[in-house]
Coordinates of C-alpha atoms in Angstrom, one line a residue:
M1 CA -56.6 -28.2 -48.6
N2 CA -56.8 -27.2 -52.2
K3 CA -57.2 -23.2 -52.8
T4 CA -61.4 -23.3 -53.6
L5 CA -61.8 -24.9 -49.9
L6 CA -59.6 -22.3 -48.6
E7 CA -61.7 -19.6 -50.2
K8 CA -64.6 -20.6 -48.5
A9 CA -62.8 -20.7 -45.5
F10 CA -62.2 -17.4 -45.6
A11 CA -64.9 -16.4 -46.4
L12 CA -66.5 -17.8 -43.9
A13 CA -63.9 -16.5 -41.5
S14 CA -64.1 -12.6 -43.2
A15 CA -68.3 -13.1 -42.1
C16 CA -67.3 -13.6 -38.6
A17 CA -64.3 -11.3 -38.5
L18 CA -66.6 -8.5 -39.5
L19 CA -69.1 -9.1 -36.4
L20 CA -66.1 -9.6 -34.2
F21 CA -63.4 -6.7 -35.4
A22 CA -63.9 -3.3 -33.8
A23 CA -61.7 -0.4 -34.7
A24 CA -58.7 0.1 -33.1
S25 CA -58.6 2.2 -29.7
A26 CA -56.6 5.6 -29.5
S27 CA -55.2 4.2 -26.7
A28 CA -51.1 2.7 -27.1
W29 CA -50.6 -0.4 -28.8
E30 CA -49.9 -3.8 -26.3
S31 CA -48.7 -6.7 -27.5
G32 CA -50.3 -8.9 -24.8
E33 CA -53.6 -7.4 -25.0
E34 CA -53.7 -7.3 -28.8
I35 CA -52.8 -11.3 -28.4
A36 CA -55.4 -12.1 -26.2
R37 CA -58.2 -10.4 -28.2
L38 CA -56.9 -11.7 -31.1
K39 CA -56.8 -15.3 -29.1
K40 CA -60.8 -15.7 -30.0
E41 CA -61.2 -13.6 -32.7
V42 CA -58.4 -16.1 -34.8
P43 CA -59.7 -19.1 -35.9
S44 CA -57.4 -22.3 -35.7
L45 CA -54.4 -22.8 -38.2
E46 CA -56.5 -25.5 -39.8
T47 CA -59.2 -23.6 -41.5
F48 CA -56.3 -21.8 -43.2
G49 CA -55.1 -24.8 -44.6
V50 CA -51.8 -24.5 -43.6
N51 CA -49.9 -26.2 -40.1
S52 CA -46.8 -23.8 -40.5
A53 CA -48.3 -20.8 -39.2
V54 CA -50.5 -17.9 -40.0
I55 CA -49.8 -13.9 -39.3
W56 CA -52.7 -12.7 -37.0
Q57 CA -51.6 -9.1 -36.8
R58 CA -49.7 -6.5 -39.3
D59 CA -50.0 -3.2 -38.4
F60 CA -48.2 0.2 -40.6
E61 CA -48.4 3.2 -38.7
S62 CA -47.1 6.0 -41.1
K63 CA -46.8 9.9 -38.8
M64 CA -45.6 13.2 -40.2
L65 CA -43.9 15.3 -38.2
A66 CA -43.7 19.1 -38.3
D67 CA -40.5 18.8 -39.9
G68 CA -41.3 17.1 -42.8
S69 CA -39.7 14.0 -41.2
M70 CA -41.2 10.4 -41.1
D71 CA -42.0 8.4 -38.2
I72 CA -42.7 4.4 -39.2
F73 CA -44.2 1.7 -36.7
R74 CA -44.4 -1.8 -38.1
R75 CA -45.6 -4.3 -35.9
T76 CA -46.2 -7.8 -36.6
I77 CA -48.2 -10.9 -34.8
I78 CA -47.5 -13.9 -36.3
M79 CA -48.9 -17.4 -34.3
M80 CA -46.5 -20.3 -35.0
G81 CA -47.8 -23.2 -36.2
E82 CA -46.0 -26.8 -36.2
N83 CA -42.8 -25.3 -37.3
V84 CA -40.8 -21.8 -38.2
P85 CA -41.4 -21.2 -42.2
L86 CA -37.9 -21.0 -43.4
D87 CA -38.8 -17.0 -44.8
W88 CA -39.5 -16.1 -40.9
K89 CA -36.2 -17.8 -39.1
A90 CA -34.2 -14.9 -40.1
S91 CA -35.7 -11.5 -40.8
R92 CA -34.0 -9.1 -42.0
Y93 CA -34.7 -4.7 -41.7
P94 CA -32.2 -2.7 -42.9
A95 CA -32.2 1.3 -42.1
P96 CA -33.7 3.5 -45.1
A97 CA -31.0 5.1 -46.6
G98 CA -29.8 9.1 -44.5
G99 CA -32.2 7.4 -41.9
E100 CA -32.2 5.4 -38.8
L101 CA -34.7 2.0 -37.7
S102 CA -34.5 0.6 -34.7
V103 CA -36.4 -3.0 -33.4
T104 CA -38.6 -1.8 -30.1
E105 CA -39.3 -5.3 -29.6
A106 CA -39.1 -9.4 -30.7
A107 CA -40.2 -11.6 -28.4
W108 CA -42.4 -14.7 -27.7
Y109 CA -46.1 -14.9 -26.2
N110 CA -47.9 -18.2 -24.7
T111 CA -51.4 -17.4 -26.4
M112 CA -52.9 -18.8 -23.5
T113 CA -52.0 -16.7 -20.9
G114 CA -50.9 -13.7 -22.9
V115 CA -47.2 -13.6 -20.6
K116 CA -44.0 -13.6 -22.8
E117 CA -42.0 -16.2 -22.5
G118 CA -38.9 -15.7 -24.8
E119 CA -36.7 -12.2 -26.6
L120 CA -36.1 -13.3 -29.7
P121 CA -32.2 -12.9 -30.5
V122 CA -31.3 -9.6 -32.3
A123 CA -28.1 -8.8 -34.5
E124 CA -27.2 -5.8 -36.0
E125 CA -24.7 -6.7 -39.3
K126 CA -23.2 -3.7 -41.7
L127 CA -23.0 -4.8 -44.9
A128 CA -21.2 -4.3 -47.7
G129 CA -21.6 -0.6 -49.0
G130 CA -22.2 0.9 -45.2
A131 CA -26.0 0.6 -44.9
S132 CA -26.9 -0.6 -41.0
V133 CA -29.3 -4.2 -41.1
K134 CA -31.2 -5.7 -37.9
V135 CA -31.6 -8.9 -38.2
V136 CA -34.6 -10.6 -35.7
G137 CA -33.4 -15.2 -35.4
V138 CA -36.7 -16.7 -34.7
P139 CA -35.5 -20.3 -32.9
D140 CA -37.4 -23.1 -32.6
A141 CA -38.3 -23.1 -28.6
A142 CA -41.6 -20.3 -30.5
V143 CA -42.9 -23.3 -32.1
G144 CA -46.5 -23.1 -31.0
R145 CA -46.1 -19.7 -29.6
A146 CA -46.7 -16.2 -30.8
V147 CA -44.2 -14.6 -32.3
V148 CA -44.0 -10.2 -31.8
I149 CA -41.8 -8.2 -34.2
V150 CA -42.2 -4.3 -33.7
T151 CA -39.2 -2.1 -36.1
H152 CA -39.1 1.8 -36.0
E153 CA -38.0 3.6 -38.6
K154 CA -37.2 7.5 -38.9
R155 CA -36.5 8.6 -42.2
A156 CA -35.6 12.7 -42.5
G157 CA -37.8 15.1 -44.0
T158 CA -36.1 14.9 -47.6
Y159 CA -38.4 11.8 -47.9
G160 CA -41.9 13.2 -46.7
V161 CA -45.0 10.7 -47.4
D162 CA -44.0 8.1 -50.1
E163 CA -44.7 4.3 -49.6
T164 CA -45.9 1.4 -50.9
I165 CA -47.0 -1.3 -49.3
N166 CA -47.2 -5.4 -50.3
M167 CA -50.5 -6.6 -49.0
A168 CA -49.8 -10.1 -49.2
G169 CA -47.1 -12.9 -48.7
S170 CA -46.1 -16.2 -48.2
L171 CA -48.6 -16.9 -45.4
P172 CA -52.2 -15.9 -44.8
I173 CA -52.6 -12.5 -42.9
W174 CA -55.6 -12.7 -40.1
E175 CA -56.0 -9.1 -39.9
Q176 CA -54.0 -5.6 -41.4
N177 CA -54.0 -2.0 -40.7
V178 CA -52.6 1.1 -42.4
S179 CA -52.5 4.6 -41.0
V180 CA -51.3 7.4 -42.4
E181 CA -51.1 10.9 -40.2
V182 CA -50.2 14.3 -41.8
P183 CA -50.8 17.6 -41.2
A184 CA -54.4 19.4 -40.7
G185 CA -55.8 20.1 -44.0
M186 CA -52.6 17.9 -46.7
E187 CA -54.6 15.5 -48.8
L188 CA -53.3 12.0 -49.2
F189 CA -53.6 10.5 -52.6
W190 CA -53.5 6.8 -52.9
A191 CA -53.7 4.2 -55.2
G192 CA -54.5 0.1 -54.0
R193 CA -55.0 -3.2 -56.2
D194 CA -57.8 -5.4 -53.9
M195 CA -58.4 -2.2 -51.7
K196 CA -61.1 -0.2 -50.6
E197 CA -61.8 2.9 -48.9
P198 CA -60.3 4.2 -46.4
S199 CA -61.5 5.8 -42.9
V200 CA -60.9 9.5 -43.2
S201 CA -61.3 11.7 -39.8
E202 CA -59.5 14.9 -38.3
R203 CA -58.4 15.4 -34.5
N204 CA -56.3 17.8 -33.2
N205 CA -54.9 19.3 -35.9
V206 CA -54.1 16.1 -37.4
R207 CA -56.2 14.2 -40.6
S208 CA -55.5 10.1 -40.5
Y209 CA -56.6 7.7 -42.8
K210 CA -57.1 4.5 -42.3
W211 CA -57.1 1.0 -44.0
Q212 CA -58.4 -2.6 -42.7
V213 CA -58.0 -6.0 -44.7
M214 CA -58.9 -8.6 -42.8
N215 CA -58.0 -12.3 -44.5
Q216 CA -55.7 -11.8 -46.9
L217 CA -54.7 -15.3 -48.9
P218 CA -51.3 -15.8 -49.1
W219 CA -49.2 -14.4 -52.9
H220 CA -46.3 -16.8 -53.8
G221 CA -45.1 -15.0 -56.4
E222 CA -45.0 -14.9 -59.9
G223 CA -45.3 -17.8 -61.1
F224 CA -46.1 -19.2 -65.0
V225 CA -49.4 -17.2 -64.9
L226 CA -49.9 -14.1 -64.0
N227 CA -50.9 -13.2 -60.2
E228 CA -50.5 -9.8 -59.5
R229 CA -50.2 -9.2 -55.6
P230 CA -52.3 -6.9 -53.3
M231 CA -51.1 -3.5 -52.9
L232 CA -51.4 -0.1 -51.6
S233 CA -49.5 3.0 -52.3
F234 CA -49.9 6.9 -51.0
S235 CA -48.2 9.7 -51.0
T236 CA -49.1 13.6 -50.4
R237 CA -47.7 14.1 -53.6
K238 CA -49.8 13.3 -57.3
G239 CA -49.4 12.3 -60.1
A240 CA -47.1 9.7 -61.8
S241 CA -45.6 12.5 -63.6
Q242 CA -43.5 13.7 -60.4
S243 CA -42.4 10.9 -59.3
L244 CA -40.9 10.3 -62.7
R245 CA -39.1 13.2 -62.5
K246 CA -38.0 13.0 -58.8
L247 CA -37.1 9.4 -59.8
N248 CA -35.0 10.9 -63.1
E249 CA -33.5 13.4 -60.7
L250 CA -32.5 10.3 -58.9
A251 CA -30.4 8.9 -61.7
R252 CA -28.4 12.3 -62.3
S253 CA -27.4 12.6 -58.4
M254 CA -24.8 9.9 -59.6
P255 CA -21.2 10.6 -58.9
P256 CA -19.2 10.8 -62.3
I257 CA -17.2 7.4 -62.5
P258 CA -14.7 7.5 -65.0
L259 CA -15.4 4.1 -67.6
P260 CA -13.1 1.3 -67.1
A261 CA -10.4 0.9 -69.1
A262 CA -10.9 -3.0 -69.1
V263 CA -13.9 -2.6 -71.1
R264 CA -12.9 1.0 -73.5
G265 CA -12.8 0.8 -77.2
D266 CA -14.8 -2.0 -78.8
G267 CA -17.5 0.4 -80.3
R268 CA -20.2 -2.9 -81.6
R269 CA -19.4 -4.3 -78.7
A270 CA -19.5 -1.6 -75.9
G271 CA -23.4 -2.1 -74.9
A272 CA -22.6 -6.0 -74.2
R273 CA -19.4 -5.6 -72.2
L274 CA -20.6 -2.4 -70.2
A275 CA -23.7 -4.5 -69.0
E276 CA -21.8 -7.6 -68.4
Y277 CA -19.0 -5.4 -66.4
V278 CA -21.7 -3.6 -63.9
A279 CA -23.7 -6.5 -63.6
A280 CA -21.2 -9.2 -62.9
P281 CA -21.9 -10.7 -59.0
Q282 CA -18.5 -9.1 -57.6
R283 CA -19.5 -5.6 -58.3
T284 CA -23.1 -6.2 -56.9
L285 CA -24.3 -5.5 -53.5
K286 CA -26.3 -8.0 -51.7
G287 CA -28.8 -7.8 -48.8
Y288 CA -30.5 -4.8 -50.2
P289 CA -33.7 -3.6 -50.3
G290 CA -34.5 -4.1 -54.7
D291 CA -34.9 -0.2 -54.9
Y292 CA -32.1 0.8 -52.3
V293 CA -29.9 4.0 -53.9
R294 CA -26.7 5.0 -51.1
T295 CA -26.1 8.7 -51.3
A296 CA -23.3 10.3 -53.9
E297 CA -20.5 9.9 -51.1
Q298 CA -21.2 6.6 -50.7
I299 CA -21.1 5.0 -53.6
P300 CA -17.5 3.8 -54.6
E301 CA -16.1 3.7 -58.2
D302 CA -15.0 0.4 -58.3
G303 CA -18.1 -1.4 -57.1
P304 CA -20.3 -3.0 -55.6
W305 CA -23.4 -1.8 -56.1
T306 CA -27.3 -1.9 -55.1
P307 CA -29.2 -3.0 -59.0
W308 CA -30.6 0.7 -58.8
E309 CA -27.3 2.3 -58.9
Q310 CA -25.8 -0.6 -61.3
T311 CA -28.2 1.3 -63.7
F312 CA -27.5 4.6 -63.3
I313 CA -24.5 3.7 -63.4
L314 CA -24.4 2.3 -66.9
K315 CA -26.5 4.3 -68.8
R316 CA -23.7 7.2 -67.7
W317 CA -20.8 4.8 -69.4
L318 CA -23.3 3.8 -72.4
E319 CA -23.7 7.7 -73.4
T320 CA -19.7 8.3 -72.9
A321 CA -19.2 5.5 -75.1
G322 CA -21.6 7.0 -77.9
C323 CA -24.4 4.5 -77.1
E324 CA -27.9 5.5 -76.5
A325 CA -29.4 4.9 -73.7
S326 CA -32.8 6.0 -72.5
L327 CA -34.0 5.8 -69.0
W328 CA -38.0 3.4 -68.6
W329 CA -38.9 2.5 -65.3
E330 CA -41.2 -0.3 -64.8
A331 CA -44.2 0.0 -62.6
K332 CA -45.8 -2.4 -59.8
M333 CA -49.3 -1.3 -61.3
P334 CA -50.7 0.5 -64.2
L335 CA -50.2 4.5 -63.9
D336 CA -52.0 8.0 -64.2
E337 CA -51.8 11.0 -63.0
A338 CA -54.5 10.6 -60.4
V339 CA -52.6 8.5 -58.8
P340 CA -49.8 8.8 -56.1
A341 CA -46.4 10.9 -56.9
S342 CA -44.9 8.0 -54.8
T343 CA -41.5 6.7 -56.0
T344 CA -42.2 3.7 -53.6
L345 CA -44.3 2.6 -56.9
F346 CA -42.2 1.8 -59.1
E347 CA -40.4 -1.9 -59.6
A348 CA -36.9 -1.3 -60.9
P349 CA -35.6 1.0 -63.8
V350 CA -35.3 -0.4 -67.3
L351 CA -32.3 1.0 -69.9
E352 CA -33.2 0.8 -73.9
V353 CA -29.6 0.4 -75.6
R354 CA -28.9 1.6 -79.1
A355 CA -25.3 0.7 -80.1
S356 CA -26.1 3.8 -83.1
E357 CA -28.5 5.4 -85.2
R358 CA -29.7 2.3 -87.2
G359 CA -28.5 -0.3 -84.7
K360 CA -30.6 -3.2 -83.2
T361 CA -32.8 -2.2 -79.9
S362 CA -31.6 -4.4 -76.5
Y363 CA -32.7 -4.1 -73.2
F364 CA -31.2 -3.8 -69.6
K365 CA -32.2 -4.2 -66.3
A366 CA -30.5 -5.4 -63.1
G367 CA -30.4 -8.8 -62.8
L368 CA -31.4 -10.0 -65.8
P369 CA -29.5 -11.9 -68.4
F370 CA -28.2 -9.6 -70.6
S371 CA -28.3 -10.4 -74.6
A372 CA -27.7 -7.7 -77.6
S373 CA -31.0 -7.1 -79.8
K374 CA -33.0 -9.3 -77.3
I375 CA -35.2 -8.5 -74.2
P376 CA -35.1 -10.5 -71.0
S377 CA -38.0 -12.7 -70.9
S378 CA -39.2 -11.3 -66.9
I379 CA -40.1 -7.6 -68.7
A380 CA -41.3 -8.8 -72.2
G381 CA -44.5 -7.5 -72.5
T382 CA -44.5 -4.7 -69.7
E383 CA -45.7 -1.3 -69.5
V384 CA -42.4 1.2 -69.3
Y385 CA -42.9 4.5 -68.2
A386 CA -40.7 7.8 -68.5
P387 CA -41.3 11.7 -67.7
T388 CA -41.0 14.0 -70.6
D389 CA -41.1 18.4 -70.1
D390 CA -45.0 18.4 -69.9
G391 CA -46.1 14.6 -68.5
Y392 CA -44.8 11.7 -69.1
V393 CA -44.7 9.0 -71.9
S394 CA -45.7 5.1 -72.2
K395 CA -45.0 2.3 -73.9
R396 CA -45.5 -1.6 -74.2
L397 CA -42.3 -3.5 -74.2
P398 CA -41.8 -6.4 -77.3
S399 CA -43.1 -9.4 -75.8
G400 CA -41.0 -11.5 -77.2
A401 CA -41.1 -14.7 -79.8
S402 CA -41.4 -17.4 -78.4
S403 CA -38.5 -19.2 -79.8
D404 CA -36.5 -17.0 -77.0
N405 CA -37.9 -19.1 -74.1
R406 CA -37.5 -22.8 -75.1
L407 CA -37.3 -25.9 -72.7
A408 CA -36.1 -28.5 -74.9
L409 CA -35.7 -32.1 -73.5
L410 CA -33.5 -34.3 -75.9
W411 CA -33.5 -38.0 -75.1
K412 CA -30.9 -40.7 -76.4
L413 CA -31.1 -43.9 -74.9
N414 CA -30.2 -47.4 -75.5
L415 CA -32.8 -49.6 -74.8
D416 CA -32.1 -53.1 -74.4
D417 CA -34.0 -57.0 -74.4
M418 CA -34.9 -56.7 -71.2
G419 CA -36.6 -52.8 -71.5
R420 CA -34.1 -51.0 -69.4
A421 CA -32.2 -48.0 -70.7
D422 CA -29.9 -46.0 -70.6
G423 CA -28.0 -42.8 -72.0
T424 CA -27.8 -39.5 -72.2
L425 CA -30.5 -36.7 -71.6
D426 CA -30.2 -32.8 -72.6
V427 CA -32.5 -30.2 -70.4
T428 CA -31.4 -27.1 -72.7
A429 CA -33.7 -23.9 -70.8
T430 CA -33.6 -20.4 -72.4
G431 CA -34.8 -17.2 -71.8
G432 CA -38.5 -17.5 -69.7
W433 CA -37.6 -20.6 -68.3
S434 CA -34.0 -19.9 -67.4
E435 CA -35.7 -17.3 -65.2
L436 CA -38.6 -19.5 -63.7
F437 CA -36.6 -22.7 -63.1
S438 CA -33.8 -20.6 -61.8
G439 CA -33.2 -16.9 -61.3
G440 CA -31.0 -17.7 -64.4
E441 CA -28.7 -19.3 -62.0
L442 CA -27.4 -22.5 -61.4
P443 CA -26.8 -24.9 -57.8
E444 CA -23.7 -26.6 -56.8
P445 CA -23.1 -29.8 -59.7
N446 CA -23.3 -32.1 -57.0
E447 CA -27.1 -30.0 -56.4
L448 CA -28.3 -30.1 -60.4
S449 CA -30.1 -33.5 -60.2
D450 CA -32.4 -32.6 -56.9
F451 CA -32.7 -29.3 -58.9
L452 CA -33.6 -30.7 -62.0
I453 CA -36.7 -33.1 -60.1
K454 CA -38.3 -30.4 -58.6
R455 CA -38.6 -29.4 -61.5
I456 CA -40.2 -31.4 -64.2
N457 CA -42.4 -33.9 -63.4
F458 CA -40.8 -37.3 -64.9
A459 CA -43.1 -40.1 -65.2
I460 CA -41.0 -42.7 -65.2
S461 CA -40.5 -44.4 -62.0
G462 CA -37.2 -45.6 -61.0
M463 CA -34.9 -43.1 -63.0
E464 CA -31.9 -42.6 -61.8
I465 CA -30.1 -39.4 -63.5
A466 CA -26.2 -37.8 -62.9
P467 CA -25.4 -34.4 -64.1
R468 CA -22.8 -34.5 -66.4
K469 CA -22.0 -31.6 -68.4
T470 CA -23.7 -28.3 -68.2
E471 CA -23.0 -25.6 -71.1
L472 CA -24.1 -21.4 -70.6
L473 CA -25.9 -20.0 -73.2
P474 CA -26.4 -16.5 -73.7
T475 CA -30.6 -16.2 -72.0
G476 CA -30.0 -19.4 -70.7
Y477 CA -28.3 -22.9 -70.3
R478 CA -28.1 -27.3 -71.4
L479 CA -27.4 -29.4 -68.9
T480 CA -26.2 -32.9 -70.0
F481 CA -27.3 -35.7 -67.5
A482 CA -26.5 -39.6 -68.0
V483 CA -29.5 -41.8 -67.7
R484 CA -31.3 -44.8 -66.4
C485 CA -34.4 -45.8 -66.9
A486 CA -36.7 -48.7 -67.2
P487 CA -39.2 -47.7 -69.9
G488 CA -40.3 -51.2 -71.1
I489 CA -42.2 -54.9 -70.1
V490 CA -41.0 -57.3 -71.4
H491 CA -43.4 -60.2 -72.1
G492 CA -42.6 -63.2 -74.4
G493 CA -42.0 -61.7 -77.8
S494 CA -43.8 -58.7 -77.0
M495 CA -43.1 -55.2 -75.2
L496 CA -45.1 -52.3 -74.0
L497 CA -42.4 -49.1 -74.7
R498 CA -43.9 -46.0 -72.0
L499 CA -41.9 -42.9 -73.9
P500 CA -39.8 -40.9 -71.6
G501 CA -40.6 -37.4 -71.2
G502 CA -41.3 -33.8 -68.7
V503 CA -43.9 -31.6 -68.2
P504 CA -42.4 -28.8 -66.1
L505 CA -44.6 -28.4 -62.9
Q506 CA -45.5 -24.6 -63.1
V507 CA -47.7 -25.5 -66.4
S508 CA -49.7 -27.2 -63.6
E509 CA -50.5 -23.1 -62.2
M510 CA -53.2 -23.3 -66.3
I511 CA -55.3 -25.9 -65.1
R512 CA -56.8 -23.7 -62.7
Q513 CA -57.1 -21.0 -64.5
E514 CA -61.3 -21.4 -66.0
K515 CA -61.5 -18.0 -68.2
Q516 CA -58.7 -16.5 -69.2
Y517 CA -55.2 -15.1 -68.1
T518 CA -51.5 -13.5 -68.9
L519 CA -48.5 -15.7 -69.1
R520 CA -45.4 -14.6 -67.9
F521 CA -44.1 -15.3 -71.3
P522 CA -44.8 -17.0 -74.7
F523 CA -42.8 -20.2 -74.4
V524 CA -41.5 -23.5 -76.7
I525 CA -42.2 -26.7 -75.1
D526 CA -40.1 -29.3 -77.3
Q527 CA -39.4 -33.1 -76.3
K528 CA -37.6 -35.0 -78.3
V529 CA -37.0 -38.8 -78.0
R530 CA -34.0 -40.6 -80.4
M531 CA -34.0 -44.2 -78.9
D532 CA -32.0 -47.6 -80.5
M533 CA -34.3 -50.2 -79.6
P534 CA -33.6 -54.4 -80.0
K535 CA -34.0 -55.6 -83.3
G536 CA -36.6 -57.5 -84.9
Y537 CA -39.3 -55.5 -83.1
R538 CA -42.0 -54.2 -85.2
M539 CA -45.2 -51.7 -83.8
L540 CA -48.5 -53.2 -83.7
Q541 CA -50.5 -50.4 -83.5
M542 CA -49.6 -46.4 -84.0
P543 CA -51.4 -44.7 -80.8
P544 CA -53.7 -41.4 -81.3
L545 CA -51.0 -38.8 -81.8
K546 CA -52.5 -34.8 -81.5
K547 CA -52.2 -31.6 -83.9
L548 CA -54.6 -29.0 -81.6
G549 CA -54.4 -25.0 -82.6
D550 CA -53.9 -25.1 -86.6
G551 CA -54.4 -21.7 -87.8
T552 CA -53.6 -20.7 -84.3
K553 CA -51.0 -18.9 -81.6
V554 CA -51.1 -22.1 -79.7
V555 CA -50.2 -24.8 -81.6
L556 CA -49.3 -28.5 -80.2
K557 CA -47.9 -31.3 -83.2
E558 CA -46.6 -34.7 -81.8
S559 CA -45.2 -37.6 -84.1
I560 CA -43.9 -40.9 -83.6
T561 CA -41.8 -42.6 -86.3
H562 CA -39.9 -46.5 -86.0
W563 CA -38.2 -48.3 -88.9
P564 CA -37.9 -51.6 -87.6
K565 CA -35.2 -52.4 -90.2
K566 CA -32.9 -49.4 -88.0
A567 CA -34.5 -50.6 -84.6
E568 CA -34.7 -46.8 -84.2
L569 CA -37.7 -45.1 -83.2
L570 CA -37.9 -41.4 -83.2
A571 CA -40.6 -38.9 -81.3
D572 CA -41.5 -35.2 -81.2
S573 CA -43.6 -33.0 -79.3
V574 CA -43.5 -29.5 -79.5
W575 CA -45.7 -27.3 -77.6
S576 CA -45.8 -23.6 -79.3
V577 CA -47.5 -20.6 -77.8
K578 CA -46.7 -17.3 -79.4
T579 CA -49.1 -15.3 -77.1
R580 CA -48.7 -13.7 -73.2
A581 CA -52.5 -13.4 -73.4
A582 CA -55.3 -16.4 -73.2
D583 CA -58.5 -15.6 -73.6
S584 CA -61.8 -17.7 -73.2
M585 CA -61.1 -19.4 -76.5
T586 CA -57.2 -19.7 -75.8
A587 CA -57.4 -20.7 -72.7
Q588 CA -60.2 -23.8 -73.4
L589 CA -58.1 -24.3 -76.6
M590 CA -54.6 -24.5 -74.3
K591 CA -56.6 -26.1 -71.6
E592 CA -56.2 -29.2 -74.1
E593 CA -53.0 -29.0 -75.5
L594 CA -51.9 -29.4 -71.6
A595 CA -53.9 -31.8 -70.8
A596 CA -51.6 -33.6 -74.3
T597 CA -48.6 -32.5 -73.1
L598 CA -49.2 -34.0 -69.6
R599 CA -50.5 -37.6 -71.2
W600 CA -46.8 -37.6 -73.7
P601 CA -44.5 -38.9 -70.7
V602 CA -47.3 -41.5 -70.0
L603 CA -47.9 -42.7 -73.7
D604 CA -47.9 -46.5 -74.0
L605 CA -46.4 -48.0 -77.4
P606 CA -47.1 -51.5 -77.9
F607 CA -44.3 -53.5 -80.2
R608 CA -44.0 -57.8 -80.5
K609 CA -40.6 -59.5 -82.5

């Protein structure tokens, strides 16, 4: 089912939901009763365009206790279809720093009878660094059943009300309920993306805020075209300046870890050396939430550390080494003094690094490649924030150059008289492309061919590729493959030659954009063919070549040259996009350029002896 049909189905389902759904009763939540109710209300899996699973219900309940501590309950009912989705086979629930988490129910139910049929396995792991994680497994036996997972989290009084909830994920969600209870007279500040006003009530000296969202479409992450995630954030404090000051206090709470002896000296490269050291894989904790920061006594001198801890430690080291290091914060949505003062509203800390007063500026974000005088593509053009004495300041990071995000395909082929070719394909992905394809990391060598074919659409049937060489670059990688293919169709003294080429699958996201959108990064797609041909052929007719967007920030140029005497063919297609923001006119031009780029790998060239 395509997106348009899926949206229509959701619209119809929403209309039904408004008629069927009543506010949750004040009585205790009971799994069997909820499943029986939802069984009558939720449309079939086919309505959602999937056959794997749909989240029937997702509840978040937060209660502020008299001592300022928090009780948080999360309840999820997932209707499993023909298989268990990969990301639900093992769900991980880490305990908060200084708090506790328990799994109060993990089971699957028969939806026809509402009877519990089995328990889900629950294990406890101790992560490197000391955190406790509950792991809930969903076996294949749960297929066709309603899976229930309920967790209870206790947070110490130092936390207060501070939460940001992602309201969309990889699966459709039929019903979502968020409720927050605070003492009567206390106000709760909130901000949301795609959220309506809550209902507010008071009873027994408790003020309750309740939100409800019905029929949430899936959200599959930020791709080639930015797709902002629906979310809800709330806090009993107000204003970005408060949360920013609290975050900077958290950064200053890091213990004084000595500068590593291995990277002392060499002031000119201090920033790069320290960034590489602190963020090395062996010094990076895995399995933690992105914003997890341990207490000072839990943080070891030699690591490993969480990404936020790495950033805070690096800031101190850089300053010790004589570099300027300013701490900025990337937010999950635009900030002002009306938003809740929630520290969870921030995605990550970003360091602005300058080796000297006149030195060039670099930016560090844990988990992204660091390169002197460069900005990681994932945060290029991002608005970042920092506190001041009387408020806060914001700035937009440079968008970076399109040449920083280059995807280059270079074909070097020898074509024989039968139309068969062999040679090499070099694939160079830097900046945003390497992050988009693989997060900057690569699979094992024996998996590289499959890795490439899943990311780039090659229009040559029967093409065989085998990895030959891998070269890591400062902001990406170059992969070399041995190639065998049959791009030519030979009949008598004639040959129809199809140009080899490829198009990243992600760029198809632009096809669905009708008016305006924002790209993840400016980019270059550079395709080159260098082919030695059998002697004696001449090209009968040059195909129509494209030259689009001259004088704009989105330019596509194609060229083809055939030298009969040298028996060589040179073909080039370069698509350069120097902006992230596409208004309606730019979007239309880019749609034409995308069509030309998709046509390039299926361009036919007629030859005759």
